[in-house]
Amino acid sequence: MNQMIEQEPQRQRYFMEQMKALVAERSREKGRPLTCMINTFGCQMNARDSEKLLGILETIGFVEADSEEADFVLYNTCTVRDNANQKVYGRLGYLQTLKKKNPDMLIALCGCMMQEPSVIEKIKKSYSHVDIIFGTHNIFKLAELIYNRMMGDRMVIDIWDAAKEIVEDLPVERKFPFKSGVNIMFGCNNFCSYCIVPYVRGRERSRKPEDILAEIRRLVADGVVEVMLLGQNVNSYGTNVETPITFAELLRQVNEIEGLERIRFMTSHPKDLSEDLIEAMRDCKKVCNHLHLPLQSGSSRILGLMNRRYTKESYLELVDKIRAAVPDIALTTDIIVGFPGETEADFQETMDVVRRVRYDSAFTFIYSKRTGTPAAAMENQVPEDVVKVRFDELLQEVQKISGEVCGRDINTTQKVLVECLDDHKEGYVTGRLTNNTVVHFPGDASLIGRIVDVYLEEAKGFYYMGRCDR
Ligand code: 5AD
Ligand code: SF4
C-alpha cells in the first residue's frame, strides 16, 4: 500500500496517520502517553531541523519529555569538530542503560555525523541498541522510518548521499512562540579546506522566495516577531532557483512583511557579501544591527590554504564599508586557531584583525582534523601545546575587547525583545537588543515575546542590567 504513494509530502502524511494509530495503541497498552526527547548538537540549522522533527513526533502522538528517560530519544548530531562526535558516543553508552530499564524505548540518530560512512560502521558494530539512523537529507521521513522500525525487528538505516527535493509543508513545533529560524537554503558549495559541512550537508539548494515569504507570513500570523534566515552561506542565496534572486532582494521583500519586527540572518561568507547587501542592511529597518562575519584567520597565507577566497586586507576593507553604511553595527565572528602550517606570525595576523575590528564577540575554535577534508592531509599540523597557548591568548583578547565594546549603549533607552524569565534573578526577565546583546531587567512573564523600551543602567561586559521605561 505505502509503496503506491510516491509524492511528498503526501507519502509522509500517510505514514503520520499510520503512526498516530500505532502510538495511540501503544499508549493505551501502557496506560500513559508515549514520550519523546530530542537532544540537539551543533548549529542553528540543526536547531531548526529539530523543531521539524519534534513537529512530526508531536503530530503522531508523542509528548515531549524533559529528560532522556523517554520512549523515543533522538540525537540530532553535529560533526564540525571531533569533540561533538565524541560526546555522542559517550552518551550512547548512557542511553543503553536507560533502554535496559525500558526495553520498548527507541533510540534514533540523525544529523551531520550520520552522513559519514565510518560513523555508521562504528554504530552498527558497537552500538547495536540504536534503532534508527538517518541523515541530513531525509529528516522529513521520520514518521516512515519509525513505522518501518516498529513493523520490523532490526536497525533501520536510511542515509542519502544527496538531497532529492526540498519537501515543504510538514509540521513544525517551535521552541519559542515569538521567534523562529527560517531555512532559506541548504548545503554549501565552498569547500573551505578544513570543513566537513559540504560533505555532510551536500550542495547548495535555495528554497523558492515565495515559499520562504509564505512561511514567514504564516509565522507572523502565529505570533512570531523575529525571524533568523538560515543558510550555510546566505550571501549566495538564490543562484539556483528558477528565477534567480539575490539575498539582498530577499531581505528587502522580507522587510515588507507586515507585523514582522526583526530580521536576523546567518551565516555570511565574506567573499560573497555584496554592496547591494550592505545597502539592503542599511535601508531595511527591520534588519537587526548585527552581522556575523566569520574571519577564520587573519593571515592571508592561511586564508589561501583554507580556500576562503579573501585576504586580510579585503576582509578589513569589507568591515570598513559595512561600518560606513551601518555605523553602530555589532560584528561577531568565528576564528580557528592551529590550522595546519599556522606560524606564530600567522597567528599574530589574526590577533591584529581582532584588535582592529574589535568584535562584539567571537567564537574561537581549536582546529579539528576532519577526515576526508583537504586540510586533514596537509603537513605541518600544529602541535597541541602550541595551539593551546595561542588559543588562550586569543580568547583573552577577544573577551577583553568584547567587554569594552558591549557597553557602548550604556545610559540610553533601547528596544529589547523579551525572551524568557531571567534564570539567575527572581523577578527579572532577559531579552536582546537588536545588536544581539543580552539585557536583564525587572519584569514578569507577561512581557515575554514583546518588544519594550529599556533604559540600560549598567554595562556588565557581555550584558546589561536595565529598567523598563514604560
Ligand atoms: N576545526 C575547527 N573549527 C571548525 N569550524 C568548521 N570546521 C572546523 C574544523 N575542522 C568552525 C568554523 C565555522 C564554525 C561553524 O565552525 O569557524 O565558521
Ligand atoms: Fe564550512 Fe566554509 Fe561552507 Fe562555512 S562556508 S559551511 S566553513 S565550507
Coordinates of C-alpha atoms and ligand atoms in Angstrom, one line a residue:
M1 CA 0.0 0.0 0.0
N2 CA 2.5 2.6 1.1
Q3 CA 4.7 1.9 -2.0
M4 CA 1.9 3.5 -4.0
I5 CA 2.2 7.0 -2.6
E6 CA 5.4 8.3 -4.1
Q7 CA 4.7 12.0 -3.9
E8 CA 5.9 14.0 -0.9
P9 CA 4.6 15.3 1.5
Q10 CA 1.5 13.1 0.8
R11 CA 3.6 10.0 1.5
Q12 CA 4.6 11.3 4.9
R13 CA 1.1 12.3 5.7
Y14 CA 0.1 8.7 5.1
F15 CA 2.8 7.4 7.5
M16 CA 1.9 10.0 10.1
E17 CA -1.6 8.7 10.1
Q18 CA -0.3 5.1 10.4
M19 CA 2.0 6.1 13.2
K20 CA -0.8 8.0 15.0
A21 CA -2.8 4.8 15.3
L22 CA 0.3 2.8 16.4
V23 CA 1.3 5.4 19.1
A24 CA -2.3 5.6 20.4
E25 CA -2.4 1.8 20.6
R26 CA 0.9 1.6 22.5
S27 CA -0.1 4.3 24.9
R28 CA -3.4 2.5 25.6
E29 CA -1.4 -0.6 26.4
K30 CA 0.9 1.3 28.7
G31 CA -1.9 3.4 30.3
R32 CA 0.1 6.6 29.7
P33 CA 1.2 8.8 26.8
L34 CA 4.4 7.9 24.9
T35 CA 7.2 10.4 25.5
C36 CA 9.9 11.7 23.3
M37 CA 13.1 13.8 23.7
I38 CA 15.4 15.3 21.1
N39 CA 18.9 16.2 22.0
T40 CA 20.3 18.7 19.6
F41 CA 24.0 19.3 19.0
G42 CA 25.6 21.9 16.8
C43 CA 24.3 24.9 14.9
Q44 CA 21.1 26.9 14.3
M45 CA 20.4 24.7 11.2
N46 CA 20.3 21.6 13.5
A47 CA 18.1 23.5 16.0
R48 CA 15.6 24.3 13.2
D49 CA 15.7 20.7 12.0
S50 CA 14.9 19.5 15.5
E51 CA 11.8 21.7 15.5
K52 CA 10.7 20.0 12.4
L53 CA 11.4 16.6 13.9
L54 CA 9.6 17.4 17.0
G55 CA 6.7 18.7 14.9
I56 CA 6.4 15.2 13.3
L57 CA 6.7 13.4 16.7
E58 CA 4.0 15.5 18.3
T59 CA 1.7 15.1 15.3
I60 CA 1.9 11.3 15.6
G61 CA 1.1 11.5 19.3
F62 CA 4.4 11.6 21.3
V63 CA 4.5 14.0 24.2
E64 CA 7.8 15.9 24.8
A65 CA 9.7 14.8 27.9
D66 CA 12.3 16.9 29.6
S67 CA 14.8 14.1 30.1
E68 CA 16.2 11.2 28.1
E69 CA 14.1 8.7 30.2
A70 CA 11.6 8.7 27.3
D71 CA 10.1 6.2 24.9
F72 CA 11.7 7.8 21.9
V73 CA 15.1 9.5 22.1
L74 CA 16.6 11.2 19.1
Y75 CA 20.1 12.7 18.9
N76 CA 20.5 15.3 16.1
T77 CA 24.2 15.3 15.8
C78 CA 27.0 17.6 14.6
T79 CA 30.4 16.7 13.2
V80 CA 32.0 20.0 12.6
R81 CA 34.6 19.3 15.2
D82 CA 35.6 15.9 16.6
N83 CA 34.6 16.7 20.2
A84 CA 31.0 16.8 19.1
N85 CA 31.3 13.2 17.8
Q86 CA 32.9 12.0 21.0
K87 CA 30.1 13.5 23.1
V88 CA 27.6 11.4 21.1
Y89 CA 29.5 8.2 21.5
G90 CA 29.8 8.9 25.2
R91 CA 26.0 9.5 25.6
L92 CA 25.1 6.4 23.6
G93 CA 26.5 4.3 26.5
Y94 CA 24.2 6.1 28.9
L95 CA 21.2 5.5 26.6
Q96 CA 21.9 1.8 26.7
T97 CA 21.4 1.7 30.4
L98 CA 18.1 3.5 30.0
K99 CA 17.0 1.0 27.4
K100 CA 17.6 -1.8 29.8
K101 CA 15.1 -0.3 32.1
N102 CA 12.6 0.4 29.3
P103 CA 13.1 -2.3 26.6
D104 CA 10.4 -0.7 24.3
M105 CA 12.5 2.5 24.2
L106 CA 13.5 3.6 20.7
I107 CA 16.9 5.3 20.1
A108 CA 17.4 7.2 16.9
L109 CA 20.3 9.2 15.5
C110 CA 20.3 11.8 12.7
G111 CA 22.2 14.9 11.6
C112 CA 25.6 15.6 10.1
M113 CA 27.6 12.9 11.9
M114 CA 25.4 10.2 10.3
Q115 CA 26.5 11.3 6.8
E116 CA 29.9 9.8 7.5
P117 CA 30.2 6.2 6.4
S118 CA 32.8 5.4 9.1
V119 CA 30.3 6.6 11.8
I120 CA 27.6 4.2 10.5
E121 CA 30.0 1.3 10.5
K122 CA 31.1 2.0 14.1
I123 CA 27.5 2.3 15.3
K124 CA 26.5 -0.9 13.6
K125 CA 29.4 -2.7 15.2
S126 CA 29.5 -1.3 18.7
Y127 CA 26.1 0.3 19.4
S128 CA 23.5 -2.3 18.3
H129 CA 21.0 -0.8 20.7
V130 CA 20.4 2.1 18.3
D131 CA 17.1 1.6 16.4
I132 CA 17.0 4.2 13.6
I133 CA 19.7 6.1 11.8
F134 CA 19.1 8.7 9.2
G135 CA 21.0 11.7 7.7
T136 CA 20.6 15.3 6.9
H137 CA 18.7 15.0 3.6
N138 CA 15.7 13.0 4.7
I139 CA 14.6 14.3 8.1
F140 CA 11.1 14.7 6.6
K141 CA 10.8 10.9 6.6
L142 CA 10.9 10.4 10.4
A143 CA 7.4 9.0 10.6
E144 CA 8.0 6.5 7.9
L145 CA 11.3 5.4 9.5
I146 CA 9.7 4.9 12.9
Y147 CA 6.9 2.9 11.2
N148 CA 9.5 0.7 9.5
R149 CA 11.3 0.1 12.7
M150 CA 8.2 -0.8 14.7
M151 CA 7.0 -3.1 12.0
G152 CA 10.4 -4.9 11.7
D153 CA 12.9 -6.2 14.2
R154 CA 16.2 -4.7 13.1
M155 CA 18.0 -1.4 13.0
V156 CA 16.6 0.9 10.2
I157 CA 19.4 2.8 8.4
D158 CA 18.4 5.4 5.7
I159 CA 21.2 7.7 4.6
W160 CA 21.0 9.7 1.3
D161 CA 24.2 10.9 -0.5
A162 CA 22.4 14.0 -1.8
A163 CA 19.1 15.8 -1.3
K164 CA 16.4 14.8 -3.8
E165 CA 13.9 17.5 -3.2
I166 CA 13.0 20.2 -0.7
V167 CA 9.9 18.9 1.0
E168 CA 7.7 21.8 2.1
D169 CA 4.6 21.9 4.4
L170 CA 5.4 19.4 7.1
P171 CA 4.5 20.1 10.8
V172 CA 6.9 22.2 12.9
E173 CA 7.0 22.6 16.7
R174 CA 8.7 25.9 17.5
K175 CA 10.8 26.2 20.7
F176 CA 9.9 29.9 21.0
P177 CA 6.4 31.3 20.2
F178 CA 7.8 34.7 19.2
K179 CA 10.9 33.9 17.2
S180 CA 11.8 31.4 14.6
G181 CA 14.6 30.2 12.3
V182 CA 13.6 30.0 8.7
N183 CA 15.7 27.9 6.3
I184 CA 16.4 29.8 3.1
M185 CA 18.9 27.4 1.7
F186 CA 20.6 24.1 2.5
G187 CA 24.1 22.8 1.9
C188 CA 27.3 24.5 1.0
N189 CA 29.5 24.7 -2.2
N190 CA 32.5 26.5 -0.7
F191 CA 34.7 23.6 0.4
C192 CA 36.8 25.6 2.9
S193 CA 39.6 23.1 3.3
Y194 CA 39.1 22.4 7.0
C195 CA 35.3 22.0 6.8
I196 CA 33.3 18.8 6.6
V197 CA 29.9 20.6 6.1
P198 CA 29.9 20.4 2.2
Y199 CA 30.4 16.6 2.5
V200 CA 27.6 16.1 5.0
R201 CA 25.1 18.7 4.0
G202 CA 25.5 18.4 0.3
R203 CA 25.4 21.0 -2.5
E204 CA 23.7 24.4 -2.2
R205 CA 20.0 24.4 -2.7
S206 CA 17.9 27.5 -2.3
R207 CA 14.2 27.5 -1.3
K208 CA 11.9 29.4 -3.6
P209 CA 11.4 33.0 -2.4
E210 CA 7.6 32.6 -2.5
D211 CA 7.8 29.6 -0.2
I212 CA 10.1 31.5 2.3
L213 CA 7.8 34.6 2.3
A214 CA 4.7 32.5 2.7
E215 CA 6.3 30.6 5.7
I216 CA 7.3 33.9 7.3
R217 CA 3.8 35.4 6.8
R218 CA 2.3 32.2 8.4
L219 CA 4.8 32.6 11.3
V220 CA 3.9 36.2 11.8
A221 CA 0.2 35.4 11.8
D222 CA 1.1 32.8 14.5
G223 CA 2.8 35.4 16.8
V224 CA 6.4 35.5 15.6
V225 CA 8.1 38.9 15.6
E226 CA 11.7 37.9 14.9
V227 CA 13.0 35.6 12.2
M228 CA 16.5 34.3 11.6
L229 CA 17.1 33.5 8.0
L230 CA 19.3 30.4 7.9
G231 CA 21.8 29.1 5.5
Q232 CA 25.4 27.9 5.5
N233 CA 26.2 30.9 3.2
V234 CA 23.2 33.1 2.9
N235 CA 25.1 35.5 0.6
S236 CA 24.9 33.1 -2.3
Y237 CA 21.2 32.6 -1.8
G238 CA 19.0 32.5 -4.9
T239 CA 21.5 31.5 -7.6
N240 CA 19.9 28.1 -8.2
V241 CA 16.2 28.8 -8.2
E242 CA 14.0 29.0 -11.3
T243 CA 14.1 32.8 -11.3
P244 CA 17.4 33.8 -9.8
I245 CA 17.2 36.4 -7.0
T246 CA 19.8 37.8 -4.6
F247 CA 19.9 37.6 -0.9
A248 CA 19.7 41.4 -0.7
E249 CA 16.4 41.3 -2.7
L250 CA 15.0 38.6 -0.5
L251 CA 15.9 40.7 2.6
R252 CA 14.0 43.7 1.0
Q253 CA 11.0 41.5 0.4
V254 CA 11.0 40.0 3.9
N255 CA 11.4 43.6 5.3
E256 CA 8.0 44.4 3.7
I257 CA 6.1 41.8 5.7
E258 CA 3.6 43.5 7.9
G259 CA 3.8 42.6 11.6
L260 CA 7.3 41.3 11.4
E261 CA 9.6 43.3 13.7
R262 CA 13.1 41.9 13.4
I263 CA 15.2 40.1 10.8
R264 CA 18.4 38.3 11.5
F265 CA 20.4 36.1 9.2
M266 CA 23.3 33.6 9.4
T267 CA 25.9 32.9 8.1
S268 CA 27.5 35.4 5.7
H269 CA 30.7 34.4 3.9
P270 CA 32.8 37.5 3.5
K271 CA 33.7 36.6 -0.1
D272 CA 30.1 36.9 -1.2
L273 CA 29.0 39.9 0.8
S274 CA 27.9 42.4 -1.9
E275 CA 27.5 46.2 -1.9
D276 CA 23.9 45.5 -2.6
L277 CA 23.5 43.6 0.6
I278 CA 25.2 46.3 2.6
E279 CA 22.7 48.8 1.1
A280 CA 19.8 46.5 1.9
M281 CA 21.1 46.2 5.5
R282 CA 21.3 49.9 5.7
D283 CA 17.8 50.5 4.2
C284 CA 15.8 47.8 5.8
K285 CA 14.6 49.0 9.2
K286 CA 13.8 45.5 10.4
V287 CA 17.2 44.1 9.7
C288 CA 19.0 43.9 13.1
N289 CA 22.2 45.8 13.8
H290 CA 24.3 42.7 13.9
L291 CA 26.4 40.9 11.4
H292 CA 28.2 37.6 12.0
L293 CA 31.1 37.6 9.6
P294 CA 33.4 34.6 10.1
L295 CA 37.1 35.6 9.8
Q296 CA 38.6 32.1 10.4
S297 CA 42.1 33.5 10.2
G298 CA 43.7 36.9 9.9
S299 CA 46.7 35.6 7.8
S300 CA 46.2 35.9 4.0
R301 CA 48.5 33.0 3.6
I302 CA 46.4 30.8 5.9
L303 CA 43.2 32.1 4.3
G304 CA 44.6 30.9 1.0
L305 CA 45.3 27.5 2.4
M306 CA 41.8 27.4 3.9
N307 CA 40.3 28.2 0.5
R308 CA 38.4 31.1 1.9
R309 CA 38.9 33.3 -1.2
Y310 CA 39.5 36.6 0.6
T311 CA 42.5 38.2 2.2
K312 CA 43.2 40.0 5.4
E313 CA 43.1 43.3 3.6
S314 CA 39.9 42.6 1.7
Y315 CA 38.2 41.5 4.9
L316 CA 39.2 44.7 6.7
E317 CA 38.0 46.7 3.7
L318 CA 34.7 45.0 3.9
V319 CA 34.4 45.7 7.6
D320 CA 35.1 49.4 6.8
K321 CA 32.4 49.5 4.2
I322 CA 29.8 47.9 6.4
R323 CA 30.6 50.2 9.3
A324 CA 30.4 53.2 7.0
A325 CA 26.9 52.2 5.9
V326 CA 25.7 51.0 9.3
P327 CA 27.8 52.8 11.9
D328 CA 26.6 51.2 15.1
I329 CA 26.5 47.6 13.8
A330 CA 27.7 44.8 16.1
L331 CA 30.1 42.5 14.5
T332 CA 30.8 38.9 15.6
T333 CA 32.9 36.2 14.1
D334 CA 34.3 32.7 14.1
I335 CA 38.1 32.1 14.4
I336 CA 40.1 28.9 14.0
V337 CA 43.4 28.5 15.8
G338 CA 46.0 26.0 14.8
F339 CA 45.2 25.4 11.2
P340 CA 48.0 23.2 9.6
G341 CA 51.1 25.3 9.0
E342 CA 49.9 28.3 11.1
T343 CA 53.1 30.0 12.4
E344 CA 53.3 32.4 15.2
A345 CA 53.5 35.2 12.6
D346 CA 50.2 34.0 11.0
F347 CA 48.6 33.8 14.4
Q348 CA 49.7 37.4 15.2
E349 CA 47.9 38.5 12.0
T350 CA 44.7 37.0 13.4
M351 CA 45.3 38.9 16.7
D352 CA 45.9 42.1 14.6
V353 CA 42.5 41.7 12.9
V354 CA 40.8 41.1 16.2
R355 CA 42.3 44.3 17.6
R356 CA 41.4 46.3 14.6
V357 CA 37.8 45.1 14.1
R358 CA 37.0 44.9 17.8
Y359 CA 34.3 42.3 17.6
D360 CA 31.3 42.3 20.0
S361 CA 32.0 38.6 20.4
A362 CA 33.9 35.8 18.7
F363 CA 33.5 32.1 18.7
T364 CA 37.0 30.7 18.9
F365 CA 37.8 27.1 17.9
I366 CA 40.8 24.9 18.0
Y367 CA 41.4 23.4 14.6
S368 CA 39.9 19.9 14.5
K369 CA 41.1 17.5 11.8
R370 CA 38.2 16.1 9.8
T371 CA 38.9 13.0 7.8
G372 CA 38.2 13.5 4.1
T373 CA 38.8 17.2 4.1
P374 CA 41.9 18.6 2.2
A375 CA 43.4 20.1 5.4
A376 CA 43.4 16.7 7.1
A377 CA 46.1 15.6 4.6
M378 CA 48.2 18.8 5.0
E379 CA 51.6 18.6 6.5
N380 CA 52.7 20.7 9.5
Q381 CA 49.8 20.0 11.7
V382 CA 50.5 22.4 14.7
P383 CA 51.4 20.7 18.0
E384 CA 48.6 20.7 20.6
D385 CA 50.6 22.6 23.2
V386 CA 51.4 25.4 20.8
V387 CA 47.7 25.7 19.7
K388 CA 46.6 25.8 23.3
V389 CA 48.9 28.8 24.1
R390 CA 47.6 30.7 21.1
F391 CA 44.0 29.8 21.8
D392 CA 44.3 31.2 25.3
E393 CA 46.0 34.3 24.1
L394 CA 43.2 34.9 21.5
L395 CA 40.4 34.2 23.9
Q396 CA 41.7 36.6 26.4
E397 CA 42.0 39.4 23.8
V398 CA 38.5 38.6 22.4
Q399 CA 37.0 38.8 25.9
K400 CA 38.8 42.0 26.8
I401 CA 37.6 43.8 23.7
S402 CA 34.2 42.3 23.9
G403 CA 33.8 43.7 27.5
E404 CA 34.8 47.1 26.2
V405 CA 32.6 47.4 23.2
C406 CA 29.5 45.7 24.5
G407 CA 28.9 48.6 26.8
R408 CA 28.6 51.2 24.0
D409 CA 24.8 51.8 24.6
I410 CA 25.1 52.5 28.4
N411 CA 22.7 55.1 29.7
T412 CA 20.5 55.0 26.6
T413 CA 17.0 53.6 26.1
Q414 CA 16.9 50.7 23.6
K415 CA 14.3 48.3 22.2
V416 CA 14.5 44.9 23.8
L417 CA 12.8 41.7 22.7
V418 CA 12.0 39.9 25.9
E419 CA 12.8 36.2 25.5
C420 CA 12.4 34.5 28.9
L421 CA 12.4 34.9 32.7
D422 CA 15.9 35.5 34.0
D423 CA 17.2 32.2 35.3
H424 CA 19.6 33.9 37.8
K425 CA 17.4 36.6 39.3
E426 CA 13.9 36.3 40.6
G427 CA 11.5 39.0 39.3
Y428 CA 13.7 39.7 36.3
V429 CA 13.4 38.9 32.6
T430 CA 16.0 38.5 29.9
G431 CA 15.9 39.9 26.4
R432 CA 18.1 41.1 23.5
L433 CA 18.9 44.4 21.8
T434 CA 18.8 44.5 18.0
N435 CA 22.6 44.1 18.1
N436 CA 22.0 40.8 20.0
T437 CA 23.5 41.9 23.3
V438 CA 21.6 40.5 26.3
V439 CA 19.8 42.7 28.8
H440 CA 18.3 41.7 32.2
F441 CA 15.7 43.9 33.8
P442 CA 12.8 43.7 36.3
G443 CA 9.7 42.2 34.7
D444 CA 7.4 39.2 34.6
A445 CA 6.3 36.5 32.2
S446 CA 3.7 38.7 30.6
L447 CA 6.5 40.6 28.8
I448 CA 7.8 37.5 27.0
G449 CA 7.7 37.9 23.2
R450 CA 7.2 41.7 23.5
I451 CA 9.5 44.5 22.4
V452 CA 9.8 47.0 25.1
D453 CA 11.9 50.2 25.8
V454 CA 14.6 49.5 28.4
Y455 CA 17.0 52.0 29.9
L456 CA 20.4 50.4 30.1
E457 CA 21.7 51.3 33.5
E458 CA 24.8 49.1 34.0
A459 CA 27.2 47.5 31.5
K460 CA 28.4 44.2 32.8
G461 CA 30.8 43.3 30.0
F462 CA 28.7 40.9 28.0
Y463 CA 25.3 42.1 29.1
Y464 CA 23.4 45.0 30.6
M465 CA 21.2 45.5 33.6
G466 CA 18.4 47.8 32.8
R467 CA 15.0 49.1 33.8
C468 CA 11.8 49.1 31.8
D469 CA 10.9 52.6 30.5
R470 CA 7.1 52.2 30.3
Ligands
5AD1 N1 38.0 22.7 13.1 C1 37.7 23.8 13.9 N2 36.7 24.6 13.7 C2 35.9 24.4 12.5 N3 34.9 25.1 12.0 C3 34.5 24.5 10.9 N4 35.3 23.4 10.7 C4 36.2 23.3 11.7 C5 37.3 22.5 12.0 N5 37.6 21.5 11.2 C6 34.4 26.3 12.6 C7 34.4 27.5 11.7 C8 33.0 27.7 11.3 C9 32.3 27.3 12.5 C10 30.8 26.9 12.4 O1 33.0 26.1 12.9 O2 34.9 28.6 12.4 O3 32.7 29.0 10.9
SF4_2 FE1 32.1 25.1 6.0 FE2 33.2 27.1 4.6 FE3 30.8 26.1 3.9 FE4 31.0 27.5 6.2 S1 31.3 28.3 4.0 S2 29.9 25.5 5.9 S3 33.1 27.0 6.9 S4 32.7 25.0 3.8

